[in-house]
Tab-separated table of C-alpha atoms and ligand atoms in Angstrom:
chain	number	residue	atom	x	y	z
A	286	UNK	CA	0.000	0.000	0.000
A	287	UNK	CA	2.694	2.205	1.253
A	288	UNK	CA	4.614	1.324	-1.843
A	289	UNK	CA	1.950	2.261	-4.155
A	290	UNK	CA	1.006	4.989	-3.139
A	291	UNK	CA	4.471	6.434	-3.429
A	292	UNK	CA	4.565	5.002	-6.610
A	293	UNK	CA	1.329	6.797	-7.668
A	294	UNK	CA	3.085	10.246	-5.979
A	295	UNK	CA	6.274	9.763	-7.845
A	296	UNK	CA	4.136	9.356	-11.038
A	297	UNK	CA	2.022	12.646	-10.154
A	298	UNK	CA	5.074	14.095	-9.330
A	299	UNK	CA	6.745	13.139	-12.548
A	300	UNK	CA	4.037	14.311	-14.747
A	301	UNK	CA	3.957	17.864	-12.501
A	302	UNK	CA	7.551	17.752	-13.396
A	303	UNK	CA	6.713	17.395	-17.225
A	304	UNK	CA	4.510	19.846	-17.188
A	305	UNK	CA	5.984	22.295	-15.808
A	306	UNK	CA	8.752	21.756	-17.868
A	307	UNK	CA	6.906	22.321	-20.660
A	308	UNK	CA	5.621	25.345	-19.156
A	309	UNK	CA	8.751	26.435	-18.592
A	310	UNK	CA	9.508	25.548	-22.000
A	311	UNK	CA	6.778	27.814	-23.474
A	312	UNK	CA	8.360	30.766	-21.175
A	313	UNK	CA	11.364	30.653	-22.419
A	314	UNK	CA	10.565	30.492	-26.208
A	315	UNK	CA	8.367	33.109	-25.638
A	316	UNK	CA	11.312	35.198	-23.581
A	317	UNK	CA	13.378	34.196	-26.612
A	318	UNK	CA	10.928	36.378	-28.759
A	319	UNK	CA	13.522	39.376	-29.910
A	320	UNK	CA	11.838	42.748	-30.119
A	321	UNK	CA	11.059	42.161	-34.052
A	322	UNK	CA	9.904	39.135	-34.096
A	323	UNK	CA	7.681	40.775	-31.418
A	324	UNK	CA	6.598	43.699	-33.839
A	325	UNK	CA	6.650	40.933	-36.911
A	326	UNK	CA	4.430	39.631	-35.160
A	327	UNK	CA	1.831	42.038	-34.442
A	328	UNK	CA	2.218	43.068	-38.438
A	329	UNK	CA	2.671	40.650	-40.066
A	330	UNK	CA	3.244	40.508	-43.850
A	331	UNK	CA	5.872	40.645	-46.552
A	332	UNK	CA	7.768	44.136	-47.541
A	333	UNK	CA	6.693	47.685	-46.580
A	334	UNK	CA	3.117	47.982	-47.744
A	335	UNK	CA	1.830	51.372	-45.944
A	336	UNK	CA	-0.935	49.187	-43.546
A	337	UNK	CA	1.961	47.218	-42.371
A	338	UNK	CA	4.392	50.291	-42.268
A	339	UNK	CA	1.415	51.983	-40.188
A	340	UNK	CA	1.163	48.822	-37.981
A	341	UNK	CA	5.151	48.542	-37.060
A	342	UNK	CA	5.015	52.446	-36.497
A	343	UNK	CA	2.632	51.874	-33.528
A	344	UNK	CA	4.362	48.300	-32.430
A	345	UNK	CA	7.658	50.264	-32.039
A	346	UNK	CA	5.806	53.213	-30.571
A	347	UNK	CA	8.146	54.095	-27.558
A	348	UNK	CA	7.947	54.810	-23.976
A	349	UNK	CA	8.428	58.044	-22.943
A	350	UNK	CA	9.191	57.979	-18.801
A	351	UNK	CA	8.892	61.702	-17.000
A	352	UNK	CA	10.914	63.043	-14.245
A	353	UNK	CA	9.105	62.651	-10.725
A	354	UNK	CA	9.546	66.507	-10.549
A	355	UNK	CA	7.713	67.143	-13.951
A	356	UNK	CA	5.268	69.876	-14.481
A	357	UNK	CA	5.165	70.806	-18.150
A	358	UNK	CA	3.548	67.508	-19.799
A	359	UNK	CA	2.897	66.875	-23.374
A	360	UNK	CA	-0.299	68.000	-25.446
A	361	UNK	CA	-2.084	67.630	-28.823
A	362	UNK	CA	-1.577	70.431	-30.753
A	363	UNK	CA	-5.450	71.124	-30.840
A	364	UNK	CA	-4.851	71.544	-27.198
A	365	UNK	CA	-2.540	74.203	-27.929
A	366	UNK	CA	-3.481	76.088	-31.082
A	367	UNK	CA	-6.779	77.741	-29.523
A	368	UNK	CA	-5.318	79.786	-27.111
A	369	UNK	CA	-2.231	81.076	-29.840
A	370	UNK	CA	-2.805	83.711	-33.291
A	371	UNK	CA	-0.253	84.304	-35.783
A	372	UNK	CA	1.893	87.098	-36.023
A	373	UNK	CA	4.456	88.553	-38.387
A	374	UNK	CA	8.450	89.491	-37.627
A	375	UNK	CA	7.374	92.635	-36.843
A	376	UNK	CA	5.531	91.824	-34.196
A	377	UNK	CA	1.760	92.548	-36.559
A	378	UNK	CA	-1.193	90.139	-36.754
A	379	UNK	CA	-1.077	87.776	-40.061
A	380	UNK	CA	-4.331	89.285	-42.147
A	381	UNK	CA	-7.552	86.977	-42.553
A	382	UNK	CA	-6.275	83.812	-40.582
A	383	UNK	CA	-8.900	81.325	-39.087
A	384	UNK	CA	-9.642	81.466	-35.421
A	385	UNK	CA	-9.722	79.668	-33.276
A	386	UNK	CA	-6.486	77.860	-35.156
A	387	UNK	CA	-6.751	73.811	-35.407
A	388	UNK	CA	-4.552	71.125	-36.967
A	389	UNK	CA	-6.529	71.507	-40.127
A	390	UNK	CA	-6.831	75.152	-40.530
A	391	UNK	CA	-3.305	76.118	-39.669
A	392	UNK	CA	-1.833	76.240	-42.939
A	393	UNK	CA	0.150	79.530	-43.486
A	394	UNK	CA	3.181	79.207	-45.658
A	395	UNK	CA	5.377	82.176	-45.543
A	396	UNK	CA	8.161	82.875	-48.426
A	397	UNK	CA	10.588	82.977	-45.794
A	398	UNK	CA	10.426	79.902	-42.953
A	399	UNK	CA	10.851	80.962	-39.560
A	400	UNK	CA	9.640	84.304	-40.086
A	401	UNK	CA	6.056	84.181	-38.814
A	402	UNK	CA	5.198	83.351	-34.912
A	403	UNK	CA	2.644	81.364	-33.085
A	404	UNK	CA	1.520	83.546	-30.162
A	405	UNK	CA	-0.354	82.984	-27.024
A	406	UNK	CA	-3.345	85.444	-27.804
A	407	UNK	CA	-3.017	86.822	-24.099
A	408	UNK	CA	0.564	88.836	-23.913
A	409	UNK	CA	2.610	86.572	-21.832
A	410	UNK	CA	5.411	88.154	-19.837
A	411	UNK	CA	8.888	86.773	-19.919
A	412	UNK	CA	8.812	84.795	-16.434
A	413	UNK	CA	4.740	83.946	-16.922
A	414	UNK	CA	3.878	80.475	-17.002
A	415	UNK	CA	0.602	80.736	-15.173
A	416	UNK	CA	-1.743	79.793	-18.150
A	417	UNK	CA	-3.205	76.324	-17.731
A	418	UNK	CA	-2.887	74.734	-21.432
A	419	UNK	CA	0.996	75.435	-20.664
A	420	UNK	CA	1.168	72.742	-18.262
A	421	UNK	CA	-0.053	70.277	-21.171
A	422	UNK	CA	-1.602	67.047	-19.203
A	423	UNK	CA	-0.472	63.554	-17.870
A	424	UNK	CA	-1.297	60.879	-20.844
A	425	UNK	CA	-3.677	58.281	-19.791
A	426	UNK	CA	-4.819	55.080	-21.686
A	427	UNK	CA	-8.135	56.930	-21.055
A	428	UNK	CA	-7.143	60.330	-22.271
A	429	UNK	CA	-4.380	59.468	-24.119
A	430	UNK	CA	-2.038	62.359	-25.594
A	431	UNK	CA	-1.291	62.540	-29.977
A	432	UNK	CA	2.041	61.879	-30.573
A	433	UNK	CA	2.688	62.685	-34.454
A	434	UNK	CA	4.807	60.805	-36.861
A	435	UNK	CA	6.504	60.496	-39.922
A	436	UNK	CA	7.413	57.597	-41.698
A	437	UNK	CA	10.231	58.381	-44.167
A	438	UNK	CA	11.481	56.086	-47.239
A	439	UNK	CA	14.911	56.274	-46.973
A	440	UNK	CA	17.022	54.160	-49.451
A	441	UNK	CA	14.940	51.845	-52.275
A	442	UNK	CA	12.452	50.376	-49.668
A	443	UNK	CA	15.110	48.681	-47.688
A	444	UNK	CA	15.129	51.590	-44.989
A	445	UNK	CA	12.700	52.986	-43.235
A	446	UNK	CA	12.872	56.310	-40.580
A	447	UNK	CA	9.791	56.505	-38.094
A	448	UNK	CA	9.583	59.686	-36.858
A	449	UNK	CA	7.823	60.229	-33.365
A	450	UNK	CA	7.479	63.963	-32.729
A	451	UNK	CA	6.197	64.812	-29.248
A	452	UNK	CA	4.738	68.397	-28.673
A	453	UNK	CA	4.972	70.303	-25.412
A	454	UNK	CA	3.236	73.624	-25.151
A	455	UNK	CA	6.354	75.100	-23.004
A	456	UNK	CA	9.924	74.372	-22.001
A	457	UNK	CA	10.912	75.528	-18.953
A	458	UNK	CA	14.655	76.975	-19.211
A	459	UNK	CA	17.139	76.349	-16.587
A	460	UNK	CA	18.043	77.974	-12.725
A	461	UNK	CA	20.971	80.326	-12.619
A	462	UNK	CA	20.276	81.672	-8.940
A	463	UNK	CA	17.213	83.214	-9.390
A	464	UNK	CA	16.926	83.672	-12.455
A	465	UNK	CA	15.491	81.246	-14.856
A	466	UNK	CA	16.486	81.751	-18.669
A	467	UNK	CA	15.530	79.227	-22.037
A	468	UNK	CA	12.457	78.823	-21.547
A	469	UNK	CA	10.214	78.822	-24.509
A	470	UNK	CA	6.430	78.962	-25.524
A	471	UNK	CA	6.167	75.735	-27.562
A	472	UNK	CA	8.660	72.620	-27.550
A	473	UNK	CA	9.361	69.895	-30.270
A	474	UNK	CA	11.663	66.632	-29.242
A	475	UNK	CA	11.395	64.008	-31.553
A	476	UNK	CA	12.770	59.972	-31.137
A	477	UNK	CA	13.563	58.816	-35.033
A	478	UNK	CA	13.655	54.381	-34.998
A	479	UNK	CA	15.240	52.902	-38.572
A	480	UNK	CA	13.886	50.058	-39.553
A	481	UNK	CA	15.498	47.964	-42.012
A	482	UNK	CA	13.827	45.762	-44.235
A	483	UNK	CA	16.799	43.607	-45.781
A	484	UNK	CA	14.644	40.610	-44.309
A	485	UNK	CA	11.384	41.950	-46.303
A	486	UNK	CA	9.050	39.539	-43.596
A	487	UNK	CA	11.162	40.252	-40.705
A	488	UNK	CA	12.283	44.068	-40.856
A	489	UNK	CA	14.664	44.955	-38.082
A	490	UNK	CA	15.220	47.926	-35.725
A	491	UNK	CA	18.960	49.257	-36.605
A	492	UNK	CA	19.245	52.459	-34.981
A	493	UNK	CA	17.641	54.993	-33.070
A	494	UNK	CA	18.227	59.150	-32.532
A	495	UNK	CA	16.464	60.403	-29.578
A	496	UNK	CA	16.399	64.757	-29.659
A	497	UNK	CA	17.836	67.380	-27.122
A	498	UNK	CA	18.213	70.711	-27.236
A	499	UNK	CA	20.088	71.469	-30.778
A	500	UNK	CA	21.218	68.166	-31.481
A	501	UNK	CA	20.871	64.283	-29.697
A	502	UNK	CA	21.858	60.873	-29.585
A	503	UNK	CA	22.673	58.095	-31.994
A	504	UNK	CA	21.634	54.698	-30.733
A	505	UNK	CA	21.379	51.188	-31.420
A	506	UNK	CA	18.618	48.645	-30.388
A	507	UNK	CA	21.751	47.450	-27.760
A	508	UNK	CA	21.617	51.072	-26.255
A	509	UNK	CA	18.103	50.690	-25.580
A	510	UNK	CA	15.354	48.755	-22.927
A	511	UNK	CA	12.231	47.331	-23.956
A	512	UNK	CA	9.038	47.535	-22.118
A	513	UNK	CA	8.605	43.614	-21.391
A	514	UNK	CA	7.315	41.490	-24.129
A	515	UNK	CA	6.775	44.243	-26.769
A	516	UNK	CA	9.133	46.070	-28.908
A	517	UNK	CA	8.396	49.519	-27.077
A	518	UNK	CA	11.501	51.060	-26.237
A	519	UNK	CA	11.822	52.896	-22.906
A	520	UNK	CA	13.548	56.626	-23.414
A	521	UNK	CA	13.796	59.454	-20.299
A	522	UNK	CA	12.166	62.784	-21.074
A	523	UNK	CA	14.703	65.351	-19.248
A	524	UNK	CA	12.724	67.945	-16.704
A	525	UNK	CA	11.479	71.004	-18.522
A	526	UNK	CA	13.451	70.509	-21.363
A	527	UNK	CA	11.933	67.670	-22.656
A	528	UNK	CA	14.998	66.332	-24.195
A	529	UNK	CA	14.933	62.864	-24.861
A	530	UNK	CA	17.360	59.897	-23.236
A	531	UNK	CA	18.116	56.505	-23.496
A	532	UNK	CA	18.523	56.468	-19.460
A	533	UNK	CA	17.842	58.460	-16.361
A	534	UNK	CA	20.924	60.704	-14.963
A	535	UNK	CA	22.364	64.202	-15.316
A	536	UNK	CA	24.223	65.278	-18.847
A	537	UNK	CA	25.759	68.652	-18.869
A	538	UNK	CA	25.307	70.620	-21.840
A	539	UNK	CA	27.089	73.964	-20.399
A	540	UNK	CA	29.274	75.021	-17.926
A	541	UNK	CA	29.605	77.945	-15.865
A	542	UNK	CA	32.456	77.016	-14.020
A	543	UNK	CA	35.710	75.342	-15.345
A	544	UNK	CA	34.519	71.734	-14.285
A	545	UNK	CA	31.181	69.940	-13.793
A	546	UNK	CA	29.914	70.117	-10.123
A	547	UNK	CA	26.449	68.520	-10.295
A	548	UNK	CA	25.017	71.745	-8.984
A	549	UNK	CA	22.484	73.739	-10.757
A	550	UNK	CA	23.583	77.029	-11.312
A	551	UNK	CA	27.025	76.530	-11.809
A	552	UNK	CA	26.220	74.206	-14.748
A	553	UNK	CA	23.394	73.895	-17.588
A	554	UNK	CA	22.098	69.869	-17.727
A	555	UNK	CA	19.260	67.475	-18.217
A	556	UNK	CA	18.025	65.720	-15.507
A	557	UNK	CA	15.787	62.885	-14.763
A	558	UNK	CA	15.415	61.339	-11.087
A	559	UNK	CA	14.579	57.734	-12.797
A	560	UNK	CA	11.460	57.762	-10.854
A	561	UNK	CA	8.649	58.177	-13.019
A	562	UNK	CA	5.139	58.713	-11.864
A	563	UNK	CA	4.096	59.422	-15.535
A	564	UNK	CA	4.746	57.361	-18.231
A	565	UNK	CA	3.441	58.309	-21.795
A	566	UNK	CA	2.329	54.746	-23.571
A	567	UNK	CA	2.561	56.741	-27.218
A	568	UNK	CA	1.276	53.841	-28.677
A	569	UNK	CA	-2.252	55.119	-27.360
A	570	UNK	CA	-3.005	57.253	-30.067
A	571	UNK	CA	-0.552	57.468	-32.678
A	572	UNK	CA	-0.908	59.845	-35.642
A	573	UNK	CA	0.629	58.336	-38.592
A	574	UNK	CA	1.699	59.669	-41.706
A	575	UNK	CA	3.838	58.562	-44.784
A	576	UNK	CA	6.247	61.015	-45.728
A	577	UNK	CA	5.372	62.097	-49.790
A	578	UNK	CA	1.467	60.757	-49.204
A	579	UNK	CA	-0.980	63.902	-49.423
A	580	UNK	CA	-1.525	65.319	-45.815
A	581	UNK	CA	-4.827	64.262	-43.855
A	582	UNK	CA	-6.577	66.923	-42.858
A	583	UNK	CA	-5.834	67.220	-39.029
A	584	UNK	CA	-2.256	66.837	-40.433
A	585	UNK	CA	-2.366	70.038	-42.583
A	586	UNK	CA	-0.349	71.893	-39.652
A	587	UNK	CA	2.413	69.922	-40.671
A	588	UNK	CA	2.677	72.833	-43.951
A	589	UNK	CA	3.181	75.691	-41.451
A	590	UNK	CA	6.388	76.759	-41.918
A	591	UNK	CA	6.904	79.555	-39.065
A	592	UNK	CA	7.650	79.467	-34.989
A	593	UNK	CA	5.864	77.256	-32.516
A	594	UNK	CA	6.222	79.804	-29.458
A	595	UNK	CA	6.238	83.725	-28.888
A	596	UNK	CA	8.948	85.899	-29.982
A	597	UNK	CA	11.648	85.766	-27.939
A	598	UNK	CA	11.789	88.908	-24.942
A	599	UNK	CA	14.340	91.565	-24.430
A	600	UNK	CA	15.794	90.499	-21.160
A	601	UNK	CA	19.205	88.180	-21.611
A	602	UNK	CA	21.221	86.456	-18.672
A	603	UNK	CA	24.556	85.296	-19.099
A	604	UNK	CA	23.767	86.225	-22.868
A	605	UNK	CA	20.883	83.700	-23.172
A	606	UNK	CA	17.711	84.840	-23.432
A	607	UNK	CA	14.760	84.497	-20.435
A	608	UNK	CA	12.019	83.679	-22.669
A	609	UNK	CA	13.842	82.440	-25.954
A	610	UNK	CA	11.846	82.456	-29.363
A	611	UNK	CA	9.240	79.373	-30.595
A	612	UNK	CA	10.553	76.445	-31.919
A	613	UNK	CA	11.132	75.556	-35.533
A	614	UNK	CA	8.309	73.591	-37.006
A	615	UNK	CA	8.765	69.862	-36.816
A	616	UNK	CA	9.296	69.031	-40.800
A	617	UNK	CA	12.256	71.163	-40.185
A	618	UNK	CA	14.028	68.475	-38.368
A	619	UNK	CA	12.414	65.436	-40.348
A	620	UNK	CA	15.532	64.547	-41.823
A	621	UNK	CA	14.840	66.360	-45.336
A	622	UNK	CA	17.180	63.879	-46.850
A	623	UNK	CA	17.177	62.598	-50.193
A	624	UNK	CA	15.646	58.925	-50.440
A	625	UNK	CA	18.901	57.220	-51.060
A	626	UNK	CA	20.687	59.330	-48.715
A	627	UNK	CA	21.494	57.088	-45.399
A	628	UNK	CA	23.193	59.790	-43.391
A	629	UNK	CA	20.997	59.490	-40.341
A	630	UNK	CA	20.830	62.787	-38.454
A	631	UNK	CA	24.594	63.612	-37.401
A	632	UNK	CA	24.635	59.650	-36.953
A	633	UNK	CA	27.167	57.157	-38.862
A	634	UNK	CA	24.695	55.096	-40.961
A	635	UNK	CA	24.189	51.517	-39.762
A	636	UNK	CA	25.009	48.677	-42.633
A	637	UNK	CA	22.487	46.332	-40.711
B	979	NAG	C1	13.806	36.336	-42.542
B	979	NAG	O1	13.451	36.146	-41.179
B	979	NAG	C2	12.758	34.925	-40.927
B	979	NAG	C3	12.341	34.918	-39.458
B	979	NAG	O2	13.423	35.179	-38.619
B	979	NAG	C4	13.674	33.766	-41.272
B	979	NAG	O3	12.971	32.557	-41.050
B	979	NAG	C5	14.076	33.870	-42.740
B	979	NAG	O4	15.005	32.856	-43.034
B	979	NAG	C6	14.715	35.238	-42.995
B	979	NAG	N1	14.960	35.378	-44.422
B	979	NAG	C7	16.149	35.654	-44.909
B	979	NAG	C8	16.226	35.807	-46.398
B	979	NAG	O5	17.144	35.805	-44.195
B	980	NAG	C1	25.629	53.131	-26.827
B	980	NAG	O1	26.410	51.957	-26.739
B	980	NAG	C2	27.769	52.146	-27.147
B	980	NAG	C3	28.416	50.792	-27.154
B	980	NAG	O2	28.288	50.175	-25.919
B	980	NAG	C4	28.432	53.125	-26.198
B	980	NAG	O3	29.770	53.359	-26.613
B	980	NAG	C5	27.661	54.442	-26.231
B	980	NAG	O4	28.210	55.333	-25.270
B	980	NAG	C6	26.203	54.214	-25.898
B	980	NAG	N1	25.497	55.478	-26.064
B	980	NAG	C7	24.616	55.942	-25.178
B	980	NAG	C8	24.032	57.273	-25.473
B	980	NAG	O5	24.287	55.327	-24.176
């Protein structure tokens, strides 16, 4: 009796064993998964049709962690664009333009770019940050925040540049004492992914740029987490600069003094604390477009070829100005190569 019923333990025992090795089997092939096969996955297919470009835009859709200390959060540009008019150079309202202004109304070309001004309708002093839509708002899965994109041929249908451009209605500058200085009405920071498609059912991501201030960082897919079991990647959005990292941590951009100290004041950098209370899941509500298709119509901003902020103020510190001027409009920065150009930003160009 005794012996049988260990025997009839051992055999439950055995087949527990089996299956959870099976189990454990299943876990690790699906661990195994890499981050394409993942987005391969979700769209699958053969080559880059525009449905299944417009499906691997949102499966590599990244993360986008904030600094604990945030207070300047993203916001749809129809968030934005009611409480802002156009002006000229000179400081004049543009003749005959729409109000309020929308994403499909805002269409003014000017001969010259970067000569005409988005402009909070109420003056705004140089220190004033005490309108609401500045603050943007926390992206939800409920109320999820636009982030806009461009896909971009880049060399005979074998590359591919997604272009994920987050708007911010204001950038807060930096500290020096009291004083703070940089900070701007409007803020652009955009994360480009390439994609290659050398395996035309298994496209690949190759490299990465991720935006700050005038210039950013070249990446590869080995520079870069993953949000488990999806081919998100997970980038740090500095504190009121919005400038875009691959993890948390302090960079210095300027200093004041002859070496770095880690204090503010002494020393212009990017922070983020690593502990994120909001994280933006931009694969919520992702705006797509392919670069060279006609513009949708809530995409007809995208032709505006002036300033996303006021006019930068009189008052300079340390020769940098208080309240700086708008931001260039995002096609500026979409990488305005030719197709079979495969310079990548200021990156070197990956042969993957
Ligand atoms: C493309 O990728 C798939 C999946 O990884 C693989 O089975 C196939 O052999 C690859 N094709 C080529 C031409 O390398
Ligand atoms: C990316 O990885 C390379 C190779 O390890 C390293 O040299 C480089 O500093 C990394 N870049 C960033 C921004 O982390």
């Amino acid at each position: 009796m005794g012996a049988a019923s260990r025997m009839s333990c051992g055999g439950r025992l055995t087949s527990l064993l089996l299956v959870s090795s099976a189990l454990l089997a299943i876990v690790s092939l699906s661990a195994a998964l890499s981050i394409d096969d993942i987005a391969s996955g979700a769209c699958p297919g053969s080559g880059p049709t525009d449905a299944r470009l417009e499906c691997l835009t949102i499966a590599y859709a990244p993360l986008l962690k904030f600094d604990s200390r945030e207070t300047f959060f993203p916001s749809g540009v129809d968030d934005f664009l009611p409480y802002m008019k156009l002006i000229n150079q000179d400081g004049s309202d543009i003749l005959n333009q729409p109000q309020p202004l929308t994403s499909s109304n805002l269409a003014y070309k000017s001969a010259q770019p970067l000569t005409t001004y988005l402009t909070t309708i109420k003056p705004l002093g140089e220190n004033q940050i005490d309108e609401r839509f500045m603050r943007g708002r926390k992206p939800t899965a409920q109320s999820p925040v636009p982030i806009y994109t461009s896909i971009v041929r880049k060399q005979a249908d074998v590359y591919y540049d997604f272009v994920y451009y987050a708007f911010y209605p204001y950038n807060q500058g930096k500290l020096v004492g009291v004083q703070r200085f940089g900070n701007h009405v409007g803020d652009w920071e955009h994360v480009t992914l390439r994609i290659s498609f050398k395996n035309s059912t298994n496209p690949r991501l190759v490299q990465a740029y991720s935006s700050q201030h005038s210039g950013g960082d070249c990446l590869t897919p080995s520079n870069l987490t993953f949000v488990a079991d999806t081919a998100h990647p997970i980038l740090y959005v500095a504190q009121g600069s919005h400038g875009t990292y691959n993890k948390p941590g302090r960079t210095v951009y300027a200093m004041l003094l002859p070496t770095t100290t880690g204090i503010d004041g002494t020393e212009l950098a990017d922070d983020h604390d690593g502990g994120s209370t909001v994280e933006w899941a931009t694969w919520n509500d992702v705006v797509v477009r392919v670069e060279g298709q006609p513009l949708a119509s809530d995409y007809t901003f995208w032709g505006y070829n002036g300033r996303w902020g006021n006019r930068e103020g009189p008052t300079m510190v340390l020769g940098f100005h208080v309240l700086e001027n708008g931001p260039d409009y995002p096609a500026s920065h979409t990488v305005q190569f030719q197709l079979d150009n495969t310079a990548f930003e200021d990156c070197e160009p990956s042969n993957s």
